Amino acid sequence: MVLIFLTSLFGPACSQKGLLLDPTGLSRQYFYEVDLNTLRKDRLSVRLTLFGVRAEELVFNFPRTVPGIYGAVDFGKYITDFHAMAGKEELPVERLSVNSWRIGNAAGLTEIRYDVDDGWEDYASPGSNQYYLSAESSFTANRVFVINNNCLFGYFSGGEEWPVYVSFTKPEDLFAATSLLNRSAQPDKDEFLAKNYRELVDHPILYAKPDTAWLNIGNTKVLVACYTDTGYRLADRVATHIRTLLENQRVYMGDTLPVDRYSFLIYYSVNERTDQSFGEGLEHNTSTLCLFNAAWQADLLEHYIYNLASHEFFHVLTPLNVHSEEIGRYDFLTPKMSQHLWMYEGMTEYATMHMKVWQGLGSAKEFLDEVESKWWDMGRFDAGLSLTDLSRQAMEKQDQYYNVYLKGALVCMCLDIRLREWSKGKYGTRDLMRDLAARYGKDRAFQDDALFEVIASMTFPDIRRFFSDYVEGVKPLPLKEYLERAGIEVRNGGRNLRLSKSATPEQLQLRKWWLGQD
């Protein structure tokens, strides 16, 4: 989750019947239908037809939270008029909690119907109790639908792995921008198939009049899709602006990207004030949904999107291809948090900084300016809370969460310097992340409490102490010591960093190994 202050044409078409994995009903699967043409009282009606579900009692759920956010949203609060049917007979339903319904006499269950309200209207200034709007949905008839599938579609307890079919009937002039494969050739209908509920939730959809651009970045097809409430067209300009960034990220990650498609979904609400702008973005494995509210300043928007894209696109490495079992088997009602936010967010943020200087998109001074800023900001947070404890308690420690982007990035910088020093420039964090991705990949999770030992076995045994001291422990980061080893002068407690004019040949060599430039 990133806060900022200041279609799918990928697949072939096929019939509705062809999308059903098992139309005989012998295997369990969800078959959802939504009509975007029939928005009533700002609510959409959802119909779920079931195949292969046989049980005397079932519990149907909506998530309490979703990957990428670290607070409770309770998406069930948007659900009303919930009914379960066995043919024409209505079955008994008991609401167990804000997110769960128990269905009795469920052996003959054939259909569930309910209405869904949206979480926000036009993206305006969020109130003090409004967080994570980029995980929620918004409906505006005949104009724009921001669809987070965790808001519209639920799952049965124990049924998270069942395949999910979704059919949207829609106005013909609205385009579905998403990384999900659209299997429909009909102008008024879109059809999507996800291998399970987790995959469905991982793919937001932006319905709007087409404003899209496509980029080919190595082996990856990138979609940029935009909506503005003024009708201004943005996609071509944004795509042109981020092309060089994405190309350099591809090279930085080893030339071949670990995804074949990626989507940037951008919702821009224009305000009249030039002194106020805000926004947020929620990353997914193959897409990012961005919400912005700002005055119409194309240069400012380009700056925001550039910074957002540079961070979010790196998530194709982690957590997509390097993640623990807690993420691979995410529990939407009672999630168990991984202890490795230092890597998922901290390493991603560090790569965002380091790539620019390594690839020559920025200077060493600009890089050090970012280090200064994070070092200074880190002082606002609890130094007695370790990064692993912050990760495990992220939902309870909301006031400390942002430190994963500060201390998390700086601890990864120290790790990079140390690895470069010990390997004599042959190995750093970018190599480490590529090797971890090759070892695990998107379909294999690591054990949460074993990662540090795995990294030590892949690199240097003594690096285990580094994690004990600075990631699991609360020893102050050795920022001054490590930076000075690389020929960086540290003044005023880290508030003034500069390249040393009297650096030794050894210091200059380490700096070159680390930053790729003198």
Coordinates of C-alpha atoms in Angstrom, one line a residue, residues 169-440:
T169 CA -23.0 -7.1 -18.6
K170 CA -22.1 -3.6 -19.4
P171 CA -22.7 -0.5 -21.5
E172 CA -21.0 -1.0 -24.9
D173 CA -18.9 2.1 -24.6
L174 CA -17.2 1.1 -21.4
F175 CA -13.9 -0.8 -21.6
A176 CA -12.7 -3.3 -18.9
A177 CA -9.0 -2.5 -18.1
T178 CA -7.5 -5.3 -16.1
S179 CA -4.8 -7.9 -16.2
L180 CA -7.4 -10.7 -16.1
L181 CA -7.9 -12.5 -19.4
N182 CA -11.2 -11.3 -21.0
R183 CA -12.7 -14.2 -22.8
S184 CA -15.7 -12.5 -24.4
A185 CA -16.0 -11.2 -27.9
Q186 CA -19.4 -9.5 -27.2
P187 CA -19.5 -5.7 -27.0
D188 CA -21.9 -5.7 -24.1
K189 CA -20.4 -8.5 -22.0
D190 CA -17.1 -9.3 -20.4
E191 CA -16.2 -12.8 -19.1
F192 CA -13.3 -13.6 -16.7
L193 CA -12.1 -16.8 -15.2
A194 CA -9.8 -16.9 -12.2
K195 CA -8.2 -20.2 -11.0
N196 CA -9.3 -19.4 -7.4
Y197 CA -10.6 -16.6 -5.2
R198 CA -7.2 -15.3 -4.4
E199 CA -6.4 -14.8 -8.0
L200 CA -9.8 -13.0 -8.5
V201 CA -9.1 -10.6 -5.6
D202 CA -5.6 -9.9 -7.1
H203 CA -7.0 -8.4 -10.3
P204 CA -8.9 -5.1 -10.0
I205 CA -10.9 -3.8 -13.0
L206 CA -11.4 -0.2 -14.2
Y207 CA -14.5 0.2 -16.4
A208 CA -14.5 3.5 -18.3
K209 CA -14.6 4.9 -21.7
P210 CA -11.4 3.9 -23.4
D211 CA -8.3 5.9 -22.6
T212 CA -5.6 3.4 -23.0
A213 CA -2.0 2.9 -24.2
W214 CA 0.1 -0.2 -24.5
L215 CA 3.8 -0.6 -24.0
N216 CA 6.0 -3.6 -24.9
I217 CA 8.7 -3.8 -22.2
G218 CA 10.8 -6.8 -23.1
N219 CA 8.6 -9.9 -22.7
T220 CA 5.9 -7.9 -20.9
K221 CA 2.9 -6.2 -22.3
V222 CA 2.0 -3.2 -20.2
L223 CA -1.4 -1.5 -20.2
V224 CA -1.9 2.1 -19.1
A225 CA -5.6 2.8 -18.6
C226 CA -6.9 6.2 -17.3
Y227 CA -10.1 7.8 -16.2
T228 CA -10.6 11.5 -15.4
D229 CA -13.8 13.1 -14.3
T230 CA -13.2 15.9 -16.7
G231 CA -12.8 13.7 -19.8
Y232 CA -9.2 14.7 -20.3
R233 CA -7.1 12.0 -22.0
L234 CA -4.0 10.9 -20.2
A235 CA -2.9 7.4 -21.2
D236 CA -0.6 8.2 -24.1
R237 CA 1.2 10.9 -22.1
V238 CA 1.6 8.7 -19.0
A239 CA 2.8 5.8 -21.1
T240 CA 5.4 7.9 -22.9
H241 CA 6.6 9.3 -19.6
I242 CA 7.1 5.9 -17.8
R243 CA 8.5 3.9 -20.8
T244 CA 12.2 4.7 -20.0
L245 CA 11.6 4.0 -16.3
L246 CA 10.1 0.5 -17.0
E247 CA 12.8 -0.3 -19.6
N248 CA 15.5 0.5 -17.0
Q249 CA 13.7 -1.5 -14.3
R250 CA 13.6 -4.5 -16.7
V251 CA 17.4 -4.3 -17.2
Y252 CA 17.9 -3.8 -13.4
M253 CA 15.9 -7.0 -12.8
G254 CA 17.9 -9.1 -15.2
D255 CA 16.5 -8.2 -18.7
T256 CA 13.6 -10.7 -18.4
L257 CA 10.6 -9.7 -16.3
P258 CA 8.7 -12.4 -14.3
V259 CA 5.3 -11.4 -15.7
D260 CA 4.0 -11.4 -19.2
R261 CA 1.4 -8.6 -18.6
Y262 CA 1.0 -5.7 -16.3
S263 CA -1.7 -3.0 -15.9
F264 CA -1.6 0.5 -14.4
L265 CA -5.2 1.5 -13.7
I266 CA -5.4 5.3 -13.0
Y267 CA -8.4 7.2 -11.6
Y268 CA -7.9 11.0 -11.6
S269 CA -10.4 13.3 -9.9
V270 CA -9.6 17.0 -10.7
N271 CA -10.0 19.7 -8.0
E272 CA -9.7 23.4 -8.3
R273 CA -7.0 23.9 -5.6
T274 CA -3.4 24.0 -6.7
D275 CA -2.2 23.8 -3.1
Q276 CA -3.9 20.5 -2.3
S277 CA -3.3 17.1 -3.8
F278 CA -3.4 13.5 -2.5
G279 CA -3.7 10.0 -3.7
E280 CA -3.0 6.4 -3.0
G281 CA -2.2 3.2 -4.8
L282 CA -2.7 -0.5 -4.0
E283 CA -0.3 -2.9 -5.6
H284 CA -1.2 -6.3 -7.0
N285 CA 0.9 -9.0 -8.5
T286 CA 0.3 -7.9 -12.1
S287 CA -1.4 -4.5 -11.7
T288 CA -1.6 -1.4 -9.6
L289 CA -4.7 0.7 -9.0
C290 CA -4.0 4.4 -8.5
L291 CA -6.3 7.1 -7.2
F292 CA -5.5 10.8 -7.5
N293 CA -7.1 14.0 -6.5
A294 CA -5.3 17.1 -7.7
A295 CA -5.5 20.2 -9.8
W296 CA -5.2 19.6 -13.6
Q297 CA -1.4 19.8 -13.9
A298 CA -0.1 17.2 -16.3
D299 CA 3.5 17.6 -15.1
L300 CA 2.5 17.1 -11.5
L301 CA 0.5 14.0 -12.4
E302 CA 3.5 12.6 -14.4
H303 CA 5.7 13.1 -11.4
Y304 CA 3.3 11.3 -9.1
I305 CA 2.7 8.4 -11.4
Y306 CA 6.4 8.1 -12.2
N307 CA 7.2 7.7 -8.4
L308 CA 4.3 5.4 -7.9
A309 CA 5.1 3.2 -10.9
S310 CA 8.8 3.0 -10.0
H311 CA 7.9 1.4 -6.6
E312 CA 4.9 -0.7 -7.6
F313 CA 6.4 -2.3 -10.7
F314 CA 9.2 -3.7 -8.5
H315 CA 6.6 -5.8 -6.7
V316 CA 6.7 -8.3 -9.5
L317 CA 9.8 -9.5 -7.7
T318 CA 8.5 -9.5 -4.2
P319 CA 6.0 -10.5 -3.1
L320 CA 4.9 -12.0 -6.4
N321 CA 7.9 -14.2 -6.9
V322 CA 9.4 -14.2 -3.4
H323 CA 6.8 -14.6 -0.6
S324 CA 6.1 -16.6 2.6
E325 CA 3.4 -19.1 3.2
E326 CA 1.4 -16.4 5.0
I327 CA 0.9 -14.6 1.7
G328 CA 0.7 -17.7 -0.5
R329 CA -2.2 -19.0 1.6
Y330 CA -3.6 -15.7 2.7
D331 CA -6.5 -15.9 5.2
F332 CA -9.0 -13.1 4.3
L333 CA -10.8 -13.2 7.6
T334 CA -8.0 -13.7 10.2
P335 CA -4.7 -13.0 8.3
K336 CA -1.5 -14.1 9.9
M337 CA 1.1 -11.5 9.1
S338 CA 4.5 -12.4 7.7
Q339 CA 7.6 -11.0 9.5
H340 CA 9.2 -9.9 6.2
L341 CA 7.7 -6.5 5.4
W342 CA 11.3 -5.3 5.6
M343 CA 11.7 -7.2 2.3
Y344 CA 8.3 -6.9 0.6
E345 CA 8.2 -3.1 1.0
G346 CA 11.6 -2.1 2.3
M347 CA 13.6 -4.0 -0.4
T348 CA 11.1 -2.7 -3.0
E349 CA 11.6 0.8 -1.9
Y350 CA 15.4 0.5 -1.8
A351 CA 15.4 -1.0 -5.3
T352 CA 13.3 2.0 -6.5
M353 CA 16.1 4.3 -5.1
H354 CA 19.1 2.2 -6.2
M355 CA 17.9 1.5 -9.7
K356 CA 17.9 5.1 -10.7
V357 CA 21.6 5.6 -9.7
W358 CA 22.7 2.2 -10.9
Q359 CA 21.1 2.7 -14.4
G360 CA 22.3 6.3 -14.7
L361 CA 18.8 7.9 -14.4
G362 CA 19.9 9.9 -11.4
S363 CA 23.1 11.0 -9.8
A364 CA 24.8 9.8 -6.6
K365 CA 23.9 13.1 -5.0
E366 CA 20.2 12.6 -5.7
F367 CA 20.4 9.1 -4.3
L368 CA 22.1 10.4 -1.1
D369 CA 19.4 13.1 -0.8
E370 CA 16.8 10.3 -0.6
V371 CA 18.9 8.5 2.0
E372 CA 19.1 11.7 4.0
S373 CA 15.3 12.1 3.9
K374 CA 14.6 8.6 5.0
W375 CA 17.2 8.7 7.8
W376 CA 15.7 11.9 9.1
D377 CA 12.1 10.7 8.9
M378 CA 13.0 7.4 10.5
G379 CA 13.6 9.2 13.8
R380 CA 9.8 9.9 14.1
F381 CA 9.1 6.2 14.7
D382 CA 9.7 3.8 17.6
A383 CA 13.3 2.7 17.6
G384 CA 12.5 0.0 20.1
L385 CA 10.2 -1.9 17.6
S386 CA 12.0 -4.3 15.4
L387 CA 11.2 -4.6 11.8
T388 CA 10.0 -8.2 12.2
D389 CA 7.8 -7.3 15.1
L390 CA 6.4 -4.4 13.2
S391 CA 5.6 -6.7 10.3
R392 CA 3.8 -9.3 12.5
Q393 CA 1.9 -6.5 14.2
A394 CA 1.2 -4.3 11.2
M395 CA -2.6 -4.2 11.7
E396 CA -2.2 -3.2 15.4
K397 CA 0.8 -0.8 14.8
Q398 CA -0.8 1.4 12.1
D399 CA 1.0 4.5 13.5
Q400 CA 4.4 2.7 12.9
Y401 CA 3.7 1.1 9.6
Y402 CA 5.3 3.7 7.4
N403 CA 8.6 2.9 8.9
V404 CA 8.9 -0.2 6.7
Y405 CA 9.5 2.3 3.8
L406 CA 12.1 4.2 5.8
K407 CA 14.0 1.8 8.1
G408 CA 13.1 -1.1 5.8
A409 CA 14.8 0.6 2.8
L410 CA 17.8 1.7 4.8
V411 CA 18.4 -1.7 6.3
C412 CA 18.4 -3.1 2.7
M413 CA 20.9 -0.4 1.7
C414 CA 23.2 -1.6 4.5
L415 CA 22.7 -5.2 3.4
D416 CA 23.6 -4.3 -0.1
I417 CA 26.8 -2.5 0.9
R418 CA 27.8 -5.4 3.1
L419 CA 27.2 -8.0 0.4
R420 CA 29.1 -5.9 -2.2
E421 CA 32.0 -5.6 0.2
W422 CA 32.2 -9.2 1.1
S423 CA 31.8 -10.4 -2.5
K424 CA 34.2 -7.8 -3.9
G425 CA 31.5 -6.3 -6.0
K426 CA 30.2 -9.5 -7.5
Y427 CA 26.9 -9.8 -5.5
G428 CA 24.4 -7.4 -4.0
T429 CA 20.7 -7.2 -3.1
R430 CA 19.6 -7.1 -6.8
D431 CA 21.4 -10.4 -7.3
L432 CA 19.9 -11.8 -4.1
M433 CA 16.4 -11.0 -5.1
R434 CA 16.9 -12.6 -8.5
D435 CA 18.3 -15.7 -6.9
L436 CA 15.4 -15.9 -4.4
A437 CA 12.9 -15.5 -7.2
A438 CA 14.6 -18.3 -9.2
R439 CA 14.6 -20.5 -6.1
Y440 CA 10.9 -20.0 -5.2

